[in-house]
mmCIF file of C-alpha atoms in Angstrom:
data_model
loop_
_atom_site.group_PDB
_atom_site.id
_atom_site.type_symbol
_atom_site.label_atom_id
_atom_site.label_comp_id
_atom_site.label_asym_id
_atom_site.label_seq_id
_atom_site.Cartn_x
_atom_site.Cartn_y
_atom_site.Cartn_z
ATOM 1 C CA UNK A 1 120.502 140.277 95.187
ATOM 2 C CA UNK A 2 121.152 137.032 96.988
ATOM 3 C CA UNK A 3 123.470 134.569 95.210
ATOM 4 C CA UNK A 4 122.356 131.262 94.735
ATOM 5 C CA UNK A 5 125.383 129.469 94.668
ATOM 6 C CA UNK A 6 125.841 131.099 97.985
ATOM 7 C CA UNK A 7 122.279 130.033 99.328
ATOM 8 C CA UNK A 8 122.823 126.685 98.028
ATOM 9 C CA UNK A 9 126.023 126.149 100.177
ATOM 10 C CA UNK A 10 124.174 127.489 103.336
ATOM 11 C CA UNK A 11 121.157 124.754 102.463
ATOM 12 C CA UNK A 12 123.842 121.925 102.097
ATOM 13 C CA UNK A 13 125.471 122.521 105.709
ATOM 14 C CA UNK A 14 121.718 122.896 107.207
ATOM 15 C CA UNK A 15 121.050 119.672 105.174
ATOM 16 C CA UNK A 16 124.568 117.529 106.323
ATOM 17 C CA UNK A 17 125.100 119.191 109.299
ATOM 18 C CA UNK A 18 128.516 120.347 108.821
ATOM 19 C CA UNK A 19 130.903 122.593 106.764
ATOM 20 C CA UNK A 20 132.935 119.201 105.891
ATOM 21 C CA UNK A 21 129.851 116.967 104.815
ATOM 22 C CA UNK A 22 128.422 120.237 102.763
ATOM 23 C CA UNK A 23 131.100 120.388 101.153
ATOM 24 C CA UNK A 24 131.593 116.368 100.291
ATOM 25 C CA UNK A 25 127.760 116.547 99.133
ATOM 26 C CA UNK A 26 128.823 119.823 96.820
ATOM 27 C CA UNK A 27 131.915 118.654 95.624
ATOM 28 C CA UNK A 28 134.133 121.735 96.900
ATOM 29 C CA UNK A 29 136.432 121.465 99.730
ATOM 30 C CA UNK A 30 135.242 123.168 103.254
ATOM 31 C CA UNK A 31 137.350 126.300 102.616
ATOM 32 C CA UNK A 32 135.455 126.904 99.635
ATOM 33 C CA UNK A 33 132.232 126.176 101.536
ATOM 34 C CA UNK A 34 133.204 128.489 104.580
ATOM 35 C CA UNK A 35 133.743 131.457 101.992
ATOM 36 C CA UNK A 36 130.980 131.027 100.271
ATOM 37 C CA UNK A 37 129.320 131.495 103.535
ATOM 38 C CA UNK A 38 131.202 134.414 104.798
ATOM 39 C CA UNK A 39 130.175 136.185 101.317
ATOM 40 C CA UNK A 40 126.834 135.544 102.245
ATOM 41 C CA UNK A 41 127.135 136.738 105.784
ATOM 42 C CA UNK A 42 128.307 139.840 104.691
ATOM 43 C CA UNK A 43 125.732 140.323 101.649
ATOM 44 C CA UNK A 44 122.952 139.929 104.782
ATOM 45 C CA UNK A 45 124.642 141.682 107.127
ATOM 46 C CA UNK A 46 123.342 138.669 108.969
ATOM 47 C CA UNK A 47 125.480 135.964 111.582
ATOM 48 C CA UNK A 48 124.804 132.756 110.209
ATOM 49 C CA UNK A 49 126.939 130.369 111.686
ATOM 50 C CA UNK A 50 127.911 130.114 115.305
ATOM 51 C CA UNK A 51 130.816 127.935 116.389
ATOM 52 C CA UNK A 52 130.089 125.304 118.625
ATOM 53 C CA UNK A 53 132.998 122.897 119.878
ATOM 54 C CA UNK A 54 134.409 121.721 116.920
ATOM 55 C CA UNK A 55 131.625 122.215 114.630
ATOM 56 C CA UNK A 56 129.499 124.940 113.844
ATOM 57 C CA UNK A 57 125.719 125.732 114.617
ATOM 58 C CA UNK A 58 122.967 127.561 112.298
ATOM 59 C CA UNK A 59 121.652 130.870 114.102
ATOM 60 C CA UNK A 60 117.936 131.243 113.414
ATOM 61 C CA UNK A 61 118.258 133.292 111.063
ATOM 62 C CA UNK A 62 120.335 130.959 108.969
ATOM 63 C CA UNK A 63 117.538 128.298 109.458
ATOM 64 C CA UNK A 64 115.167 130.620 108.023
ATOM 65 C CA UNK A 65 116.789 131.127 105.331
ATOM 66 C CA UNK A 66 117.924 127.375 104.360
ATOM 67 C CA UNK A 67 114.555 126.933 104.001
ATOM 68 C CA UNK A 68 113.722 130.049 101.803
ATOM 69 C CA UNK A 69 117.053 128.473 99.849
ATOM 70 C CA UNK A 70 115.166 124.917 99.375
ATOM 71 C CA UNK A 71 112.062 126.800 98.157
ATOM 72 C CA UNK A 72 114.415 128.581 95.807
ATOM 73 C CA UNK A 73 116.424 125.610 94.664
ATOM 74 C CA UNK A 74 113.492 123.519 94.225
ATOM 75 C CA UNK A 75 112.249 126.487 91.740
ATOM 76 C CA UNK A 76 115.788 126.161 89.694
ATOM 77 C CA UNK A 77 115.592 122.080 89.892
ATOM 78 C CA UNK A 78 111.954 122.693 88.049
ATOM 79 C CA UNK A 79 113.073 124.491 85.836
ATOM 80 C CA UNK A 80 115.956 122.624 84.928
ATOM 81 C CA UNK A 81 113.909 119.267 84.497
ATOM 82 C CA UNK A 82 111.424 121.306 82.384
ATOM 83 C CA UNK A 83 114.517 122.280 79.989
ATOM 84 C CA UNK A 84 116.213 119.129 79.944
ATOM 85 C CA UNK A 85 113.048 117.426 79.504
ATOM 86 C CA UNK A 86 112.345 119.505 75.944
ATOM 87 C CA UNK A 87 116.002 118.521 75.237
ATOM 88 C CA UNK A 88 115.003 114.657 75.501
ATOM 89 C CA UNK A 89 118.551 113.906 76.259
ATOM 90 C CA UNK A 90 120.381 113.225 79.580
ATOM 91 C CA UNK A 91 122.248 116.432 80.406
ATOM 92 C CA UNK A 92 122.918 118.699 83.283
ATOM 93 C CA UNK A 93 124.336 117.565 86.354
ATOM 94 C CA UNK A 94 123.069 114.569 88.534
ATOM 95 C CA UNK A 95 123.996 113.974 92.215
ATOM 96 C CA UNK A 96 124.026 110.283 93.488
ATOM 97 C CA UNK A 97 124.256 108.850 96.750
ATOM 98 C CA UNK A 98 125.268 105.389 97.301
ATOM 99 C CA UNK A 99 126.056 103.336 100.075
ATOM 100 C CA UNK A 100 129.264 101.528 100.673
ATOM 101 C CA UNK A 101 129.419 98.618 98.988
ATOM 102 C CA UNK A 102 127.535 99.651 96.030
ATOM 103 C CA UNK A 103 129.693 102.713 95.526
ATOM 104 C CA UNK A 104 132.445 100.280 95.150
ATOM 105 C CA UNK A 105 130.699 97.077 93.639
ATOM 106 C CA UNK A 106 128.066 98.700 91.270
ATOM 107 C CA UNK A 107 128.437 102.273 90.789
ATOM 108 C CA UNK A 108 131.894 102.383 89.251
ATOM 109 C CA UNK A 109 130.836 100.468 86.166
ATOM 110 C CA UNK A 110 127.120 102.539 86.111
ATOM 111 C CA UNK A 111 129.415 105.975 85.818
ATOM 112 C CA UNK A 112 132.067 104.995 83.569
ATOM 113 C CA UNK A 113 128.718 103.495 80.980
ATOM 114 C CA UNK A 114 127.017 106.831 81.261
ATOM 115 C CA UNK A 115 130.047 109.105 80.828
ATOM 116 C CA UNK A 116 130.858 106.951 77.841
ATOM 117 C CA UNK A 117 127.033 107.152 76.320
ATOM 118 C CA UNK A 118 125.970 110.608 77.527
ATOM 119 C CA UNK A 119 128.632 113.239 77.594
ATOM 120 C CA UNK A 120 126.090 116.315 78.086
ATOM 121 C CA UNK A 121 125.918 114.315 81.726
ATOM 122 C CA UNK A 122 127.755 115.121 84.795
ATOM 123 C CA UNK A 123 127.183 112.887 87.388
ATOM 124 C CA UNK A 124 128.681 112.666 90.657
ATOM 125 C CA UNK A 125 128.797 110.321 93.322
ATOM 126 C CA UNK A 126 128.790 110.709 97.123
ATOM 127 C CA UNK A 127 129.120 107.638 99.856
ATOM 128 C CA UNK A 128 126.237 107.819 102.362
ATOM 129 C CA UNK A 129 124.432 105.805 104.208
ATOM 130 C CA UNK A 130 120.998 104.414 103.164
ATOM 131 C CA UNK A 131 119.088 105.783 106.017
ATOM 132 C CA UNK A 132 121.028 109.283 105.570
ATOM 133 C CA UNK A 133 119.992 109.476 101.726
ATOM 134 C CA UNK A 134 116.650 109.339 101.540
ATOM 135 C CA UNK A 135 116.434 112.257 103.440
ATOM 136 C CA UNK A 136 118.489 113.373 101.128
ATOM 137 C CA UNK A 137 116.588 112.835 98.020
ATOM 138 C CA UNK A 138 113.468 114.146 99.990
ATOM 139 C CA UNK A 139 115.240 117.474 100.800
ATOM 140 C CA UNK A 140 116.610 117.835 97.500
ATOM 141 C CA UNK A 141 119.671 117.816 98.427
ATOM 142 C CA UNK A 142 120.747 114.889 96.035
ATOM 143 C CA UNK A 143 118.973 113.606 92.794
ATOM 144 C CA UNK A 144 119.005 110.213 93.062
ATOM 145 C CA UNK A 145 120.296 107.316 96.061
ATOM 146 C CA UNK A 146 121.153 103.986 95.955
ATOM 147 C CA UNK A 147 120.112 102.415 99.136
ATOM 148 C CA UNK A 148 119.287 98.723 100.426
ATOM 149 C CA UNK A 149 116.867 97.050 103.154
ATOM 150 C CA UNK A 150 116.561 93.755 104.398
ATOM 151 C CA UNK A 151 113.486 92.073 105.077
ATOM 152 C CA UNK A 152 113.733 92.704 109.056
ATOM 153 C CA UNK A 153 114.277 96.645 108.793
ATOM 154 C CA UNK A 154 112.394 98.131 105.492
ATOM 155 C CA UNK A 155 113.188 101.556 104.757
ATOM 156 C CA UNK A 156 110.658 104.062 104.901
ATOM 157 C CA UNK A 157 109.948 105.733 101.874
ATOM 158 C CA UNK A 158 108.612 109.429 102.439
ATOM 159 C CA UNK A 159 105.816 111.133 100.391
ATOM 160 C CA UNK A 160 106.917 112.706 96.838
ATOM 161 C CA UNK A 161 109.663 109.879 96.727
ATOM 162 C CA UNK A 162 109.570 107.570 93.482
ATOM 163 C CA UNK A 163 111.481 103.827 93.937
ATOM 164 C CA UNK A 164 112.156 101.299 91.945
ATOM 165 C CA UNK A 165 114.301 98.028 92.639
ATOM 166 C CA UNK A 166 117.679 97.418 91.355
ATOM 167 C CA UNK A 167 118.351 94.175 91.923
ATOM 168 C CA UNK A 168 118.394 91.285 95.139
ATOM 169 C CA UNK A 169 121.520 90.988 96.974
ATOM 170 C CA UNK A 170 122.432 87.615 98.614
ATOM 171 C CA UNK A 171 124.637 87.405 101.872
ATOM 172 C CA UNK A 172 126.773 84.689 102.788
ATOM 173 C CA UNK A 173 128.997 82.835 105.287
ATOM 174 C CA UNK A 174 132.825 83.664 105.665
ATOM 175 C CA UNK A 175 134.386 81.268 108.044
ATOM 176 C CA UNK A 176 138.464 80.648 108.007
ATOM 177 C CA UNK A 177 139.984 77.411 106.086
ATOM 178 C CA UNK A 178 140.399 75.604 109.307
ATOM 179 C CA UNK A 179 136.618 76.005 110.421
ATOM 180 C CA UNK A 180 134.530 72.946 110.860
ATOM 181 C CA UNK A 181 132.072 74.658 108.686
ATOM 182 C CA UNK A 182 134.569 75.445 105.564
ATOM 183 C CA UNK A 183 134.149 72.002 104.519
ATOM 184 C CA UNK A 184 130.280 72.222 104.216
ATOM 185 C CA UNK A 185 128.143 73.123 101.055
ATOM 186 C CA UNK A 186 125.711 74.912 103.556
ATOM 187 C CA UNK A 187 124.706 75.865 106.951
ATOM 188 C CA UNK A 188 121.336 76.207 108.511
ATOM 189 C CA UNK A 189 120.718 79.287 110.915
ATOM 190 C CA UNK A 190 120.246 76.914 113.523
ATOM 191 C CA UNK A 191 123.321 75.594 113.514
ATOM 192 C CA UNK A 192 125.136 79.275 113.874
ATOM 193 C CA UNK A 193 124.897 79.089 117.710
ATOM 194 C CA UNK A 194 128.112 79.116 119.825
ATOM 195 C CA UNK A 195 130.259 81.066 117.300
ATOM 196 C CA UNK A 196 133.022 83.751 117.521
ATOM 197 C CA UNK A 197 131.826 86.554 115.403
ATOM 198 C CA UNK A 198 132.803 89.779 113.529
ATOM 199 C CA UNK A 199 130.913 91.886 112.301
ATOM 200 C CA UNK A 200 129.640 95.923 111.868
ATOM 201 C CA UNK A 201 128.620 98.157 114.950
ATOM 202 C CA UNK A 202 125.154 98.232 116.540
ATOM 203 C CA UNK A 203 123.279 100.040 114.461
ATOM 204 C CA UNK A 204 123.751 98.873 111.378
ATOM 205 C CA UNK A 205 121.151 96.435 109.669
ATOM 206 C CA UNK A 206 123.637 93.316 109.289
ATOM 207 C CA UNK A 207 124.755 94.001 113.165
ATOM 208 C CA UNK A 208 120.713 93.786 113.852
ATOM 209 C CA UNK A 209 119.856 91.041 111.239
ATOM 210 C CA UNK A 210 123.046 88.914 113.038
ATOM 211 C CA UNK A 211 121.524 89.619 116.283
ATOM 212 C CA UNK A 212 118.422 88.967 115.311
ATOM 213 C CA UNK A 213 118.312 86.081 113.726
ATOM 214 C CA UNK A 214 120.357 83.782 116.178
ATOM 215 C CA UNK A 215 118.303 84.913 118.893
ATOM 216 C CA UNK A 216 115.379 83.751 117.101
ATOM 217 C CA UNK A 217 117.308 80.349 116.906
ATOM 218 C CA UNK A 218 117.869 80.372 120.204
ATOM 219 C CA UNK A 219 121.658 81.539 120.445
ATOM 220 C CA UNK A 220 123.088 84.670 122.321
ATOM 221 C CA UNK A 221 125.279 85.513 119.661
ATOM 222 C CA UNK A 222 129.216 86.340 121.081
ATOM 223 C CA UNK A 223 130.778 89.094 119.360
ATOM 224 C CA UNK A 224 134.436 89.480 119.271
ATOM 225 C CA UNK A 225 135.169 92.141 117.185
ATOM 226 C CA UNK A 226 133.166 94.916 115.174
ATOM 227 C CA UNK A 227 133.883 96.955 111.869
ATOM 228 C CA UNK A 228 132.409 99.748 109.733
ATOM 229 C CA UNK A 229 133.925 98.254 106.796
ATOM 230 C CA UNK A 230 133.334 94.710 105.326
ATOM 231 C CA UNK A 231 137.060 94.548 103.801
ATOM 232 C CA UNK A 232 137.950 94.985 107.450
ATOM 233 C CA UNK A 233 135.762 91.991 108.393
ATOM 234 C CA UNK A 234 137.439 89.656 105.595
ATOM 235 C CA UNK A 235 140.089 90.677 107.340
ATOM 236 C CA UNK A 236 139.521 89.435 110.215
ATOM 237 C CA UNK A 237 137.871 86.227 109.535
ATOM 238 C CA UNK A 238 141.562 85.603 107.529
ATOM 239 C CA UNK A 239 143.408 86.301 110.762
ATOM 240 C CA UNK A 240 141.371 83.082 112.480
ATOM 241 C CA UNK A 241 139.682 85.265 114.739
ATOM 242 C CA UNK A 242 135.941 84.638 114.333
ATOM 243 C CA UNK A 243 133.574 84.368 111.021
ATOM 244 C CA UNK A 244 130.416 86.579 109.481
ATOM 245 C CA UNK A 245 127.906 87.352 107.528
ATOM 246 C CA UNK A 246 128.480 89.749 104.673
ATOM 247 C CA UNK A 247 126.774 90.826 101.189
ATOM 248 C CA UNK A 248 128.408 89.624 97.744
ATOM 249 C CA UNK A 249 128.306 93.154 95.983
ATOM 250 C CA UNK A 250 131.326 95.243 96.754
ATOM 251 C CA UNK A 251 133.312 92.109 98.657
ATOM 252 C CA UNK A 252 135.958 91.660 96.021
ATOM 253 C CA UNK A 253 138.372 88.302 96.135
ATOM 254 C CA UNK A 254 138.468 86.501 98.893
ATOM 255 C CA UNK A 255 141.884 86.164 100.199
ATOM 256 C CA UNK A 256 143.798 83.103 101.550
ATOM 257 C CA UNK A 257 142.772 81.373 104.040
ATOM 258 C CA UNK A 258 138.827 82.826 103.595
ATOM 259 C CA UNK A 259 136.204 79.806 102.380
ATOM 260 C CA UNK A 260 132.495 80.899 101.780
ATOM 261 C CA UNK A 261 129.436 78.895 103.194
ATOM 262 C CA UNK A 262 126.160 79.012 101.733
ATOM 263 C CA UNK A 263 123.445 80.249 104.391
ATOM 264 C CA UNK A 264 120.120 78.430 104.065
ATOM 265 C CA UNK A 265 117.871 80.235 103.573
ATOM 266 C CA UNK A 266 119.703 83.177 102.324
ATOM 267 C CA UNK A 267 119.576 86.392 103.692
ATOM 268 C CA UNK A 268 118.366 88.835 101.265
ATOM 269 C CA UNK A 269 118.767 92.656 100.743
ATOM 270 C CA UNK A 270 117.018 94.804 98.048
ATOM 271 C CA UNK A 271 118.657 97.205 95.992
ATOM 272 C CA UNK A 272 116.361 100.578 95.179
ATOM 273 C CA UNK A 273 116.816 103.905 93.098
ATOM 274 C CA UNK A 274 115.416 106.215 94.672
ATOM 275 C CA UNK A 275 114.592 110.208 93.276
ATOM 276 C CA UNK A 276 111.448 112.950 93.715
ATOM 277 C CA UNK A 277 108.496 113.122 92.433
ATOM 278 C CA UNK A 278 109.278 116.097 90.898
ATOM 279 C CA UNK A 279 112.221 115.085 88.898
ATOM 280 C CA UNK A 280 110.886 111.624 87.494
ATOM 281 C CA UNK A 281 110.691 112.939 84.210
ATOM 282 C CA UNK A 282 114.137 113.712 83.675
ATOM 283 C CA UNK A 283 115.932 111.854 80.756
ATOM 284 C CA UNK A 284 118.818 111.629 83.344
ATOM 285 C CA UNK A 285 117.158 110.086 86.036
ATOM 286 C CA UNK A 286 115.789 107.421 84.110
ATOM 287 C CA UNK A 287 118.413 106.599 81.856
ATOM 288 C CA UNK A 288 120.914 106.210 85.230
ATOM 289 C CA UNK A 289 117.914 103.850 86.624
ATOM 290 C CA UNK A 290 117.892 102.101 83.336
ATOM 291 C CA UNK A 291 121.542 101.613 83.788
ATOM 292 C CA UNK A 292 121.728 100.606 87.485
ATOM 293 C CA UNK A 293 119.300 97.784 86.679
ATOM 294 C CA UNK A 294 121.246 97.002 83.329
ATOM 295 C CA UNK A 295 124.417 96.653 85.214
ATOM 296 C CA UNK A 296 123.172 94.394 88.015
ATOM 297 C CA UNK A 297 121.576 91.882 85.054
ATOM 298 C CA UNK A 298 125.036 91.847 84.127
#
């Protein structure tokens, strides 16, 4: 008899793509991961993983049975909605995914709420990024995601995946104290051309939208310095050393030496839940939707 806590370790490392982000995903730490593994190796009498560089690579074997474990787990998740369902109640545990800045700006206060209101609840929260998670959701490898899109790069929404929106975040301009444009109320896209600027890696929607958008105005936009993390590009805009674009939720204070411009227009991004098909009816999943749009109100 195959364990399924066993199965559902080998699914989450064919899912993330590693031992470490398995075990992130599931909560455990990689050791525990790696044995649960070897346990299942030797139950098979089967190699499952290979080791490749620094990582690790499915055999074909294990890749046949990941996916005989997502059939399996998919049967469990049923039958788990069916029960908690009947109950009427939240209960049972719920993975989230969340990007960045909503992990730290809106998910925080979300958790702490349902703890408080639902104890039969157990949810836990994982950092990933948008376009990661809804893969995740799709897979079943979380419950429900958090993610965002801006109005140059939707995000595709695959079959059997329910949405609904959270909430609008507005970006604005961070430019240091001494900056001809800290002493403006606003500043027109037009008038963003020969700047110093920080911001995130190519890749990532604001590095595109940043791109994008002075290009359209007719600027080649001169970047100085890039950063995965927007505390990082505060940072940096404090030292003097060029200004940016960045989203309101998750930003904290401003420190010293950091004045915000309005941007006109605004750039936008969207907030969405995101969960199956399958699971829509749990009294979890909507009560933590409920709660997410409840706390952005706020």
């Amino acid at each position: 008899m195959l364990d399924l806590q066993r199965l559902r370790a080998l699914h989450a490392v064919s899912v993330h793509g590693s031992v470490g982000a398995a075990a992130t995903a599931l909560g455990y730490t990689p050791s525990a991961v790696s044995q649960q593994i070897a346990k299942l190796e030797r139950e098979t009498r089967t190699v499952l993983l290979q080791r490749e560089g620094r990582g690790v690579r499915l055999t074909a074997e294990a890749l046949h049975l990941a996916q005989t474990a997502q059939e399996l787990l998919a049967l469990v998740e049923r039958a788990e909605t069916e029960l908690e369902e009947r109950r009427g109640v939240p209960s049972g545990r719920l993975t989230i995914a969340a990007f960045a800045s909503a992990a730290r700006g809106l998910l925080p206060g979300v958790l702490a709420d349902l703890a408080a209101r639902h104890p039969a609840l157990e949810a836990r929260l994982t950092e990933i990024d948008p376009h990661m998670s809804v893969g995740l959701v799709a897979k079943g490898a979380v419950d429900l995601a958090v993610v965002h899109d801006w109005d140059i790069s939707p995000l595709p929404v695959p079959p059997g995946v329910e949405q609904a929106v959270i909430g609008e975040d507005r970006c604005t301009l961070l430019v240091p104290e001494a900056h001809p444009f800290a002493g403006r109320a606003a500043v027109r896209r037009e008038d963003l051309g020969g700047q110093r600027w920080v911001c995130q890696p190519p890749g990532r929607v604001c590095h595109d939208w940043l791109v994008r958008t002075l290009r359209a105005a007719g600027h080649e936009p001169d970047i100085v310095h890039q950063a995965d993390e927007n505390p990082t590009l505060v940072a940096l805009v404090a030292a003097g050393l060029g200004i940016c674009v960045i989203p309101r939720l998750g930003r904290g204070p401003l420190p010293a030496g950091v004045v915000e411009v309005a941007l006109e227009p605004a750039p936008v991004r969207r907030l969405y839940a995101l969960w199956r098909a399958g699971a829509a009816g749990r009294p979890s999943v909507r009560e933590t939707v409920r709660t997410l749009q409840g706390h952005w109100r706020d």
